[in-house]
PDB file of C-alpha atoms in Angstrom:
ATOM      1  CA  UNK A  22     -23.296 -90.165 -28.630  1.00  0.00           C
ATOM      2  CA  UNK A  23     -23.397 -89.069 -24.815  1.00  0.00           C
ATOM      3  CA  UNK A  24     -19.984 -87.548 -24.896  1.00  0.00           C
ATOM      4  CA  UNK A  25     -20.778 -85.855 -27.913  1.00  0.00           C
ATOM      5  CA  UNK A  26     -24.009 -84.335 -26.631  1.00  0.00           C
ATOM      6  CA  UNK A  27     -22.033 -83.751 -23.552  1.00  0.00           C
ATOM      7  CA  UNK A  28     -24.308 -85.717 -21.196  1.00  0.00           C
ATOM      8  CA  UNK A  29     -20.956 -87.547 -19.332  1.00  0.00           C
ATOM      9  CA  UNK A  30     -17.849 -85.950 -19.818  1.00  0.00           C
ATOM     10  CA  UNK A  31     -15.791 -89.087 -20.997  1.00  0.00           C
ATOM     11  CA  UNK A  32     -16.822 -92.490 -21.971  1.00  0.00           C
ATOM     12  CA  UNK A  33     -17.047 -94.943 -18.972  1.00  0.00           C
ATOM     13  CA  UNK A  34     -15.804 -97.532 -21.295  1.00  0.00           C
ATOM     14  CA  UNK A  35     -12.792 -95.878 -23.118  1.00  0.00           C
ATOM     15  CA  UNK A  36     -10.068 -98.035 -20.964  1.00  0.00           C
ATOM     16  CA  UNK A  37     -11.779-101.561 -21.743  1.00  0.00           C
ATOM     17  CA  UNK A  38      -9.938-104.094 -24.296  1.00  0.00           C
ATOM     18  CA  UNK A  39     -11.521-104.592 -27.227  1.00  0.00           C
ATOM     19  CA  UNK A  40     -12.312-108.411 -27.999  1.00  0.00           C
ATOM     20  CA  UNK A  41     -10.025-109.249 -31.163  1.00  0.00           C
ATOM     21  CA  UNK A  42     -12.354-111.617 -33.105  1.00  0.00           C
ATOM     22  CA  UNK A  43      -9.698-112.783 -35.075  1.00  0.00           C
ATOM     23  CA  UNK A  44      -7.341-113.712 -32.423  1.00  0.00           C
ATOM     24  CA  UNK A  45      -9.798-114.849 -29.836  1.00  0.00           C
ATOM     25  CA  UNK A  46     -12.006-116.907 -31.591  1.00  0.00           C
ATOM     26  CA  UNK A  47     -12.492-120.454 -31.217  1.00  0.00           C
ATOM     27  CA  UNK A  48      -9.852-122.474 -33.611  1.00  0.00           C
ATOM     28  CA  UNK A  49     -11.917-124.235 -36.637  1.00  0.00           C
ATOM     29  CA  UNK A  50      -9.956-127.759 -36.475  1.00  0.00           C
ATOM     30  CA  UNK A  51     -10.798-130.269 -39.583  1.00  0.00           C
ATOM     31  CA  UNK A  52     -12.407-133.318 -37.959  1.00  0.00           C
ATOM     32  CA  UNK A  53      -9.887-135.991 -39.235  1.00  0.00           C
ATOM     33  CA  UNK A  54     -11.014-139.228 -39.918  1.00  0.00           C
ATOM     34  CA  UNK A  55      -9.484-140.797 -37.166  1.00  0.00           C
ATOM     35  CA  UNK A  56     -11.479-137.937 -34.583  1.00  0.00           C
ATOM     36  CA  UNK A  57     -14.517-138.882 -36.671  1.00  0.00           C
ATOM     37  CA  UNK A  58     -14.211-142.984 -35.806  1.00  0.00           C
ATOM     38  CA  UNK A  59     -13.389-142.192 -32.054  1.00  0.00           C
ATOM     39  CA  UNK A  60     -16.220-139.730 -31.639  1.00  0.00           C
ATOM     40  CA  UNK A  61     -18.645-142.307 -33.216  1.00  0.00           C
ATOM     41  CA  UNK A  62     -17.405-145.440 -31.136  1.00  0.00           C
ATOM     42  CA  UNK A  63     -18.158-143.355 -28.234  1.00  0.00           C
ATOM     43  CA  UNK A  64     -21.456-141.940 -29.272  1.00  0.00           C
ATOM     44  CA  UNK A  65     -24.940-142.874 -28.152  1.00  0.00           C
ATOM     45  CA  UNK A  66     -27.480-144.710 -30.880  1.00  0.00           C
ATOM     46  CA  UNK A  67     -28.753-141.824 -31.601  1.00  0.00           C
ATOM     47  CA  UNK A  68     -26.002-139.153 -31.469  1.00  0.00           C
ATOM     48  CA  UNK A  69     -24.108-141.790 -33.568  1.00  0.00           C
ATOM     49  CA  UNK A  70     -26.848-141.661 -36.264  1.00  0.00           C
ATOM     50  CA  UNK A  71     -27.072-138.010 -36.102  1.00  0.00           C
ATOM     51  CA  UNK A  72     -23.278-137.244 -36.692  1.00  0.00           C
ATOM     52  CA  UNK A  73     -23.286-139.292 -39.539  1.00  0.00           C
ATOM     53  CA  UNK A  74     -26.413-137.295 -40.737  1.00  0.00           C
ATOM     54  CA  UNK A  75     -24.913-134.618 -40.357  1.00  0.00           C
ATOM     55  CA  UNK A  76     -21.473-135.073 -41.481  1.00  0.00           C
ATOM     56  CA  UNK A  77     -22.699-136.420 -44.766  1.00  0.00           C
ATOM     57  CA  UNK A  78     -24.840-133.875 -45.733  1.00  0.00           C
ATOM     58  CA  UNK A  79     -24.277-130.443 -44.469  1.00  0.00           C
ATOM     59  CA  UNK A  80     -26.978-130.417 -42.652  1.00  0.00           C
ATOM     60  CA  UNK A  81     -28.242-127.594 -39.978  1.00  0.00           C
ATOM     61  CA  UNK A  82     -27.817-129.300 -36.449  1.00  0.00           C
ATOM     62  CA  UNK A  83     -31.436-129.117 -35.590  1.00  0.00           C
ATOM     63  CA  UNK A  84     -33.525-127.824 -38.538  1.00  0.00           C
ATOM     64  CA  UNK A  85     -31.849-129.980 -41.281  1.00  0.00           C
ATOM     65  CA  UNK A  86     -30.499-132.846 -38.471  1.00  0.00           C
ATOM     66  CA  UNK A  87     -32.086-133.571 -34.872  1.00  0.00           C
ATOM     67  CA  UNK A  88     -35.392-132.493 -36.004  1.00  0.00           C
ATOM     68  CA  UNK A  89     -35.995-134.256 -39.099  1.00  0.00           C
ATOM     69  CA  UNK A  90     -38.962-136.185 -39.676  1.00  0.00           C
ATOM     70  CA  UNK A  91     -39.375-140.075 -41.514  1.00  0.00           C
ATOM     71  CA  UNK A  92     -42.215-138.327 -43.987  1.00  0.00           C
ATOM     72  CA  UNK A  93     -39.229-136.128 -45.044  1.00  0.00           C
ATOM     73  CA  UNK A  94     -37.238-139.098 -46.548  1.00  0.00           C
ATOM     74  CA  UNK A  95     -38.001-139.929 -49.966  1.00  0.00           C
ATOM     75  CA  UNK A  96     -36.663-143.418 -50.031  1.00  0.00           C
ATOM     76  CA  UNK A  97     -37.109-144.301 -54.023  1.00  0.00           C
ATOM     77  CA  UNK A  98     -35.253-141.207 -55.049  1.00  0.00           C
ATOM     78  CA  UNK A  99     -32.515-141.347 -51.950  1.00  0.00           C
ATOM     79  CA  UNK A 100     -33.303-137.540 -51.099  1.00  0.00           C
ATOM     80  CA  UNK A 101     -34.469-134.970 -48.080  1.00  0.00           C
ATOM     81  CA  UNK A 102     -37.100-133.148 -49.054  1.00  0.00           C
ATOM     82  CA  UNK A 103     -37.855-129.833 -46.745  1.00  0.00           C
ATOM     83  CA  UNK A 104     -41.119-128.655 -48.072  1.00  0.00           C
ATOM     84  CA  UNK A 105     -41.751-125.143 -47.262  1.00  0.00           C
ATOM     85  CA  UNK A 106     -40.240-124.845 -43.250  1.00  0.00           C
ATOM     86  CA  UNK A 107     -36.945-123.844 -44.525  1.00  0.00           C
ATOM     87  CA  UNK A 108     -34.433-120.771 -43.492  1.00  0.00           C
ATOM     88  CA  UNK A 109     -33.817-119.694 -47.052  1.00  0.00           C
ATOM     89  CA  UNK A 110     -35.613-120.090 -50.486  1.00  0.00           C
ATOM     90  CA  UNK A 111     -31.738-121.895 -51.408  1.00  0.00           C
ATOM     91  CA  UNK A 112     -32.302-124.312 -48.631  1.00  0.00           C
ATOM     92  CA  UNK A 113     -35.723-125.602 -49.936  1.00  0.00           C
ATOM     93  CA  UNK A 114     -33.853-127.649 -52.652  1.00  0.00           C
ATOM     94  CA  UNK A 115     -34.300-131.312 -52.341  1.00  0.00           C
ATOM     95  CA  UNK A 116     -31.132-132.822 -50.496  1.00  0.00           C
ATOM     96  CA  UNK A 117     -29.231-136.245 -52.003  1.00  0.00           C
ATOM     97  CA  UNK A 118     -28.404-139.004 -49.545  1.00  0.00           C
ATOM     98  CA  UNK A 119     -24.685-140.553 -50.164  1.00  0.00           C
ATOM     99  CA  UNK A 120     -25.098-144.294 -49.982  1.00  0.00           C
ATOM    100  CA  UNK A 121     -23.421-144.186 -46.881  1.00  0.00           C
ATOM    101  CA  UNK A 122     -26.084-141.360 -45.236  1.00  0.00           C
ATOM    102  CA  UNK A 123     -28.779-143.600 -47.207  1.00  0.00           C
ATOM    103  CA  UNK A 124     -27.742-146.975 -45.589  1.00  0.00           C
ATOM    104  CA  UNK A 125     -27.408-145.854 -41.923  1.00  0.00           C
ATOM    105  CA  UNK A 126     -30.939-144.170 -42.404  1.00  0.00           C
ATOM    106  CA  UNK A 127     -32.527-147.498 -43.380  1.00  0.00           C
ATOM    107  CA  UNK A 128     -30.542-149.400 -40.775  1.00  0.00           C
ATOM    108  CA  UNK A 129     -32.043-146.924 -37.882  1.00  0.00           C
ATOM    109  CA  UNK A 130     -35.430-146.670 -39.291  1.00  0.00           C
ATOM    110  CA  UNK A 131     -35.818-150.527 -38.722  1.00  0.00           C
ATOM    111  CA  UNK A 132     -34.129-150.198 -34.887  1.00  0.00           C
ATOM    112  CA  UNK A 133     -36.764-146.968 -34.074  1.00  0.00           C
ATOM    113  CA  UNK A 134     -39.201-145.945 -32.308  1.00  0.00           C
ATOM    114  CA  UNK A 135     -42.266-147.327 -35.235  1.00  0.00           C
ATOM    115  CA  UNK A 136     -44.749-144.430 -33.450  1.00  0.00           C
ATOM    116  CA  UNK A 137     -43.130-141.630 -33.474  1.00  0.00           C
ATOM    117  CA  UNK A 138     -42.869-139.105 -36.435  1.00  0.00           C
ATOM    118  CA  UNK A 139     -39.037-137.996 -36.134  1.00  0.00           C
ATOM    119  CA  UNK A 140     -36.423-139.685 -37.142  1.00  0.00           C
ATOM    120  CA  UNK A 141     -34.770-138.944 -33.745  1.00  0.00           C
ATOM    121  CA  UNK A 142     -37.982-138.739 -31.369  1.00  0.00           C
ATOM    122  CA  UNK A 143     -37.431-137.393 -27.678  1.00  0.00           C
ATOM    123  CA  UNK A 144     -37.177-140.573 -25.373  1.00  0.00           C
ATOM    124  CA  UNK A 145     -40.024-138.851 -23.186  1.00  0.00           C
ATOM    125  CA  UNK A 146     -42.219-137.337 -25.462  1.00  0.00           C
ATOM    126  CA  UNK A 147     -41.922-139.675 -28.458  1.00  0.00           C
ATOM    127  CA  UNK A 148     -45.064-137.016 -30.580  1.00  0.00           C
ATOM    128  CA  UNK A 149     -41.572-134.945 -30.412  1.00  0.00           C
ATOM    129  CA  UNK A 150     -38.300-133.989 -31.266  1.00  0.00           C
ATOM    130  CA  UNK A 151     -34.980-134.516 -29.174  1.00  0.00           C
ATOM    131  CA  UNK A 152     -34.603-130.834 -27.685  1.00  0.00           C
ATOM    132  CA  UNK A 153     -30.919-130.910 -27.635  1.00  0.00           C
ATOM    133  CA  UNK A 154     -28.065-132.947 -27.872  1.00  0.00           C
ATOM    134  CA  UNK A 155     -25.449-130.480 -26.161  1.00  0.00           C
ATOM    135  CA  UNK A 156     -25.001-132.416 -23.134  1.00  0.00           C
ATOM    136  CA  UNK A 157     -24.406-135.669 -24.810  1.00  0.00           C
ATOM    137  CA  UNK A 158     -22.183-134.276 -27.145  1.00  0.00           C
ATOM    138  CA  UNK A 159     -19.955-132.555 -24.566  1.00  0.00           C
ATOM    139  CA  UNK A 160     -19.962-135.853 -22.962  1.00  0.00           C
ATOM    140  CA  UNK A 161     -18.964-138.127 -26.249  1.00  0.00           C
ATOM    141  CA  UNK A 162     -16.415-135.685 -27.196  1.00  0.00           C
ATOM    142  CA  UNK A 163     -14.776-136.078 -23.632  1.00  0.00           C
ATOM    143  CA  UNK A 164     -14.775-139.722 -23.606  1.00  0.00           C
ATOM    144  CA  UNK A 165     -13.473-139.825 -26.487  1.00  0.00           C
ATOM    145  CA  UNK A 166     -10.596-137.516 -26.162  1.00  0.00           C
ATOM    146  CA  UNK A 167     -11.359-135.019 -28.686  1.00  0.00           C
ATOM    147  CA  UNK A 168     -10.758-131.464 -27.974  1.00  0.00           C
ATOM    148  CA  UNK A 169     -14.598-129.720 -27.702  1.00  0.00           C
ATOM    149  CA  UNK A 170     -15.964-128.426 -30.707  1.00  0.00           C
ATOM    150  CA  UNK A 171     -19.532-127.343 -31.744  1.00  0.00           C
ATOM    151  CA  UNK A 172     -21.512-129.732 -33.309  1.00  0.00           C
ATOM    152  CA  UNK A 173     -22.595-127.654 -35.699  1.00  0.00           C
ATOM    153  CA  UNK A 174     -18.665-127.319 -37.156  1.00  0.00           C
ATOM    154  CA  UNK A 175     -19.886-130.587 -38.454  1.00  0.00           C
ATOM    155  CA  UNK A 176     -21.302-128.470 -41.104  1.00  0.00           C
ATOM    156  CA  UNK A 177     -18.192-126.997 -41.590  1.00  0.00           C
ATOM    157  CA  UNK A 178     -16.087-130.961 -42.258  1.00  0.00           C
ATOM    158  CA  UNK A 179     -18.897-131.229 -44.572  1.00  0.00           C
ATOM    159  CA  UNK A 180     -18.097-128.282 -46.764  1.00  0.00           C
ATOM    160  CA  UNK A 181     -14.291-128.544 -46.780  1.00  0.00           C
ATOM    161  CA  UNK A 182     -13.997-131.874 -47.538  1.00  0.00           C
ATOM    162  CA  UNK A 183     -16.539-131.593 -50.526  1.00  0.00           C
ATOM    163  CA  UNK A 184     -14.559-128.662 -51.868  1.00  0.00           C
ATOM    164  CA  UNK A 185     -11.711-131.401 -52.195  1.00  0.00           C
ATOM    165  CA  UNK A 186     -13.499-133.061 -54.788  1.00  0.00           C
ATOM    166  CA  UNK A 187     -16.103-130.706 -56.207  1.00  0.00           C
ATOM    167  CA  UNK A 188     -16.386-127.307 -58.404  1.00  0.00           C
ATOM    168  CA  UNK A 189     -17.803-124.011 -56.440  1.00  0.00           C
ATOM    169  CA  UNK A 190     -21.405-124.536 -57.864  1.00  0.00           C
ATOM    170  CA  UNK A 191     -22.076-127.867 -56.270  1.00  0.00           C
ATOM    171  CA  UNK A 192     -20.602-126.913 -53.052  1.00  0.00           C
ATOM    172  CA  UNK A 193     -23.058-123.744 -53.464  1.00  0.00           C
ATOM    173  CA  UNK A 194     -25.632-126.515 -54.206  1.00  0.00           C
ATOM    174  CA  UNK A 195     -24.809-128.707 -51.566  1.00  0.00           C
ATOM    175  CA  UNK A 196     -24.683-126.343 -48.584  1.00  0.00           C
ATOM    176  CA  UNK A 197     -27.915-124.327 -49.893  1.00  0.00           C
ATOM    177  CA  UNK A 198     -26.754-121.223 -49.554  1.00  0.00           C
ATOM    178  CA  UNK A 199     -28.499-118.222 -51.706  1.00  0.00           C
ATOM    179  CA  UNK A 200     -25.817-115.821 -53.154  1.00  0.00           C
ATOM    180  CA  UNK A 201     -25.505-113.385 -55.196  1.00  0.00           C
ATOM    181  CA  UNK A 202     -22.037-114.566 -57.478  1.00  0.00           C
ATOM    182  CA  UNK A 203     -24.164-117.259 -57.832  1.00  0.00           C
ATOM    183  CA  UNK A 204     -27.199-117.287 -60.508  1.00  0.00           C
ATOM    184  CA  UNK A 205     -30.509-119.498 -59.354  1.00  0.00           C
ATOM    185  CA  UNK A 206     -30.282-121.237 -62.642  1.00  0.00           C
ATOM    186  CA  UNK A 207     -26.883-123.037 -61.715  1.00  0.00           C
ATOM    187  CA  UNK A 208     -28.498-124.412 -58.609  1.00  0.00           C
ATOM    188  CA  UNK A 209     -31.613-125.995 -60.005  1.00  0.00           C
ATOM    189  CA  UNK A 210     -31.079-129.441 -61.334  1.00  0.00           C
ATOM    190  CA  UNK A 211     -27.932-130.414 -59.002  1.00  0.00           C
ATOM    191  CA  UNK A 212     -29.145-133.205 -57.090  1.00  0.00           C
ATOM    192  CA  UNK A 213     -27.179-135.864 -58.565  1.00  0.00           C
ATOM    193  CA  UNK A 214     -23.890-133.765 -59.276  1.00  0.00           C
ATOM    194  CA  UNK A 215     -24.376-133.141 -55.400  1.00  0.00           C
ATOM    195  CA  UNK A 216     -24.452-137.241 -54.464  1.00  0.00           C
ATOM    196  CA  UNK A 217     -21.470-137.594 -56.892  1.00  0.00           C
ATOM    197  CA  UNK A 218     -19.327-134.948 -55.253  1.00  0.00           C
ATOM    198  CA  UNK A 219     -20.360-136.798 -52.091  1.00  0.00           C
ATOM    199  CA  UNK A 220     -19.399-140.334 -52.603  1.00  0.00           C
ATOM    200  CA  UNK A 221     -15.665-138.893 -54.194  1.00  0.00           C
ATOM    201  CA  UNK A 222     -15.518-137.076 -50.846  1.00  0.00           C
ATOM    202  CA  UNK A 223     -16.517-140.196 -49.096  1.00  0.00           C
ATOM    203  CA  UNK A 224     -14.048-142.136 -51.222  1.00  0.00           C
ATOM    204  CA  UNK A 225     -11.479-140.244 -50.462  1.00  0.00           C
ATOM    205  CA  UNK A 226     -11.814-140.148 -46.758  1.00  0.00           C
ATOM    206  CA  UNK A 227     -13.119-143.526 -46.295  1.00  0.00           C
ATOM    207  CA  UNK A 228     -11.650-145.482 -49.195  1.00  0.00           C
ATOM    208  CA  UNK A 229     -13.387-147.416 -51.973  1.00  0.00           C
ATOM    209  CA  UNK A 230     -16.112-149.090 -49.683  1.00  0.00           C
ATOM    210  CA  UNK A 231     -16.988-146.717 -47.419  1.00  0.00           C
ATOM    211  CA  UNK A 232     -18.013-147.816 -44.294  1.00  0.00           C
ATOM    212  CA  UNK A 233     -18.034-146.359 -40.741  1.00  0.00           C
ATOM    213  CA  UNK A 234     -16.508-148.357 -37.611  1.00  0.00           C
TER     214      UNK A 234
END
């Protein structure tokens, strides 16, 4: 727009290289099952807890992971429920728990803090949330001799390893994305095709009884 108004007689910036998005960015690597055990035998309590979260249902790191709270768990009907603090109007929908994501829940809800409100409380301030989990992640990933990778690409393992097992409409359902190829009505009234899709994902990476090392 200078040049063309003639305020600078060239652009300053003509001779820079363009950044090639395809080429440059960061490779997406599947977290294999065998990254997955080494990550976790290296992880923290809580980290531990929170990849599993995570890895089992999609979830947001922070929003829809780190941040959760206990009053959020409906324990009788093995869901999430967001209420109204949600990114999307998709992402409101009620979230199954696999048995797996169900049973670790239970198991950490009985080792926690009893008096704080968040399923993963900050060690200081127990009235809050963890702020991050960057620096121990960096760290877990290191030790355990895994290539760095953001956490949030857990979202990512999540969604390719459901499409293995499940049709585009429950993956739509699962991740709680709003599109438009796909019509409201198919979305409402998922929940338990969701949780099956899950445990034949889990199957299949984990084997008949799935259980985490």
């Amino acid at each position: 727009l200078a040049v063309r108004r003639q305020y600078i007689p060239e652009n300053p910036a003509r001779a820079v290289k363009h950044f090639n998005e395809l080429r440059d960015r960061p490779y997406k690597q599947m977290l294999t099952l065998d990254q997955e055990n080494r990550i976790l035998s290296e992880a923290s309590p809580h980290l531990r807890v929170g990849i599993i979260l995570l890895v089992q249902t999609g979830g947001r790191t922070y929003s829809e992971g780190f941040r959760l709270r206990w009053d959020q768990v409906d324990w009788e009907h093995k869901l999430i429920r967001w209420g109204s603090d949600v990114k999307t109007a998709g992402s409101s929908e009620p979230l199954p728990l696999s048995d797996l994501a169900y049973r670790v829940l239970r198991k950490w809800k009985e080792e926690s803090n009893p008096d704080s409100p968040f399923i993963f409380p900050s060690p200081r301030k127990p009235g809050q949330p963890i702020r991050s989990v960057k620096t121990a992640w960096k760290a877990t990933l290191k030790r355990a001799g895994v290539l760095h990778f953001p956490i949030y690409n857990l979202r990512h393992a999540f969604c390719t390893r459901l499409s293995w097992v499940a049709p585009d409409a429950v993956i739509q359902r699962a991740m709680r994305h709003t599109s438009p190829e796909t019509k409201r009505q198919y979305q409402l009234g998922m929940v338990e095709q969701v949780r099956e899709a899950m445990e034949r994902a889990n199957e299949r990476v984990y084997g008949e009884r799935v259980t985490i090392q």
